[in-house]
Amino acid sequence: MPGADIVTQNDLLIIGPGVLGRLVAEKWLKEHPGCKVYGQTASTDHHSELTNIGIIPSLKGSTISQKAPYVIFCAPPSRSDDYPGDLRVAASNWNGEGSFLFTSSTALYDCSDNRLCNEDAASLAIAIMKKRPRARIFLGCDNKPLSRQEIMDAVNKSGKFDTEFQGFTGTGGPLGKRMENSKTRADIGWEPQYPSFTEFLGVDS
């Protein structure tokens, strides 16, 4: 962490500051003025963009002089040759005081797409870190699950696009997944910005 001689109680290290990580950073900086947010990346391609939104960038593998009280791991496995190893290194950069949060899509649940919007995912991540839980698993979803077909039907109904969806090109694999996260909401005290995908689109369910 360049310039990180002193670590403050709300400093945050983001491993993989992509879309989700950047949203987390922006929200975290607003909630914790004066804190430092660091971002470790696989390349220097977007370092200027990170600097512009208040993230102090560094390359994966760079020496970290001080451990951070908050660490969130957002890096995708597709960018890593040793994903478990990267996770272990990230954990070693946590000082154990705040929270260490590992994020994953719900591909864990045997379906490759994740339909929680990035804004809601970021707000949930921050709510979890502020609670400082230990060894817990949380699920982010809107509790009004739709299949992929139902989602595309709602998109067509919204009239927001010139071209209507006609159908899926493949027939193999699951067409959606249904999840429920009342326990996560109760434990964390979190609600998504939009109660459902159809309300996000502004159409009747």
PDB file of C-alpha atoms in Angstrom, residues 3 5 8-10 15 42 60 83-84 91 97 104 106 131 136 140 142 147 156 161 167-168 171 178 181:
ATOM      1  CA  GLY A   3       1.849   5.813   1.507  1.00  0.00           C
ATOM      2  CA  ASP A   5       2.389   4.339   7.042  1.00  0.00           C
ATOM      3  CA  THR A   8      -6.954   3.980  10.327  1.00  0.00           C
ATOM      4  CA  GLN A   9      -9.804   1.931  11.743  1.00  0.00           C
ATOM      5  CA  ASN A  10     -11.932   2.108   8.583  1.00  0.00           C
ATOM      6  CA  ILE A  15      -8.916  -7.351  -4.077  1.00  0.00           C
ATOM      7  CA  ALA A  42      -4.034  -7.987 -11.968  1.00  0.00           C
ATOM      8  CA  LYS A  60      -1.366  -8.064  -7.223  1.00  0.00           C
ATOM      9  CA  TYR A  83      -7.394 -18.689  -7.007  1.00  0.00           C
ATOM     10  CA  PRO A  84      -7.143 -20.412  -3.595  1.00  0.00           C
ATOM     11  CA  ALA A  91      -6.541 -13.107   4.047  1.00  0.00           C
ATOM     12  CA  GLU A  97     -10.076  -6.245  13.464  1.00  0.00           C
ATOM     13  CA  SER A 104     -18.910 -15.047  -5.103  1.00  0.00           C
ATOM     14  CA  THR A 106     -24.374 -17.854  -6.978  1.00  0.00           C
ATOM     15  CA  LYS A 131     -21.658  -5.992  11.181  1.00  0.00           C
ATOM     16  CA  ARG A 136     -20.778 -16.735   8.148  1.00  0.00           C
ATOM     17  CA  GLY A 140     -27.994 -11.611  -1.734  1.00  0.00           C
ATOM     18  CA  ASP A 142     -34.579  -9.996  -3.973  1.00  0.00           C
ATOM     19  CA  SER A 147     -36.592 -17.725 -14.234  1.00  0.00           C
ATOM     20  CA  ASN A 156     -40.260  -7.323 -23.466  1.00  0.00           C
ATOM     21  CA  PHE A 161     -35.811  -1.813 -25.952  1.00  0.00           C
ATOM     22  CA  GLY A 167     -35.845 -16.929 -27.394  1.00  0.00           C
ATOM     23  CA  PHE A 168     -32.740 -18.557 -25.969  1.00  0.00           C
ATOM     24  CA  THR A 171     -31.711 -25.517 -24.639  1.00  0.00           C
ATOM     25  CA  ARG A 178     -34.838 -19.673  -7.065  1.00  0.00           C
ATOM     26  CA  ASN A 181     -32.579 -14.753   1.819  1.00  0.00           C
TER      27      ASN A 181
END
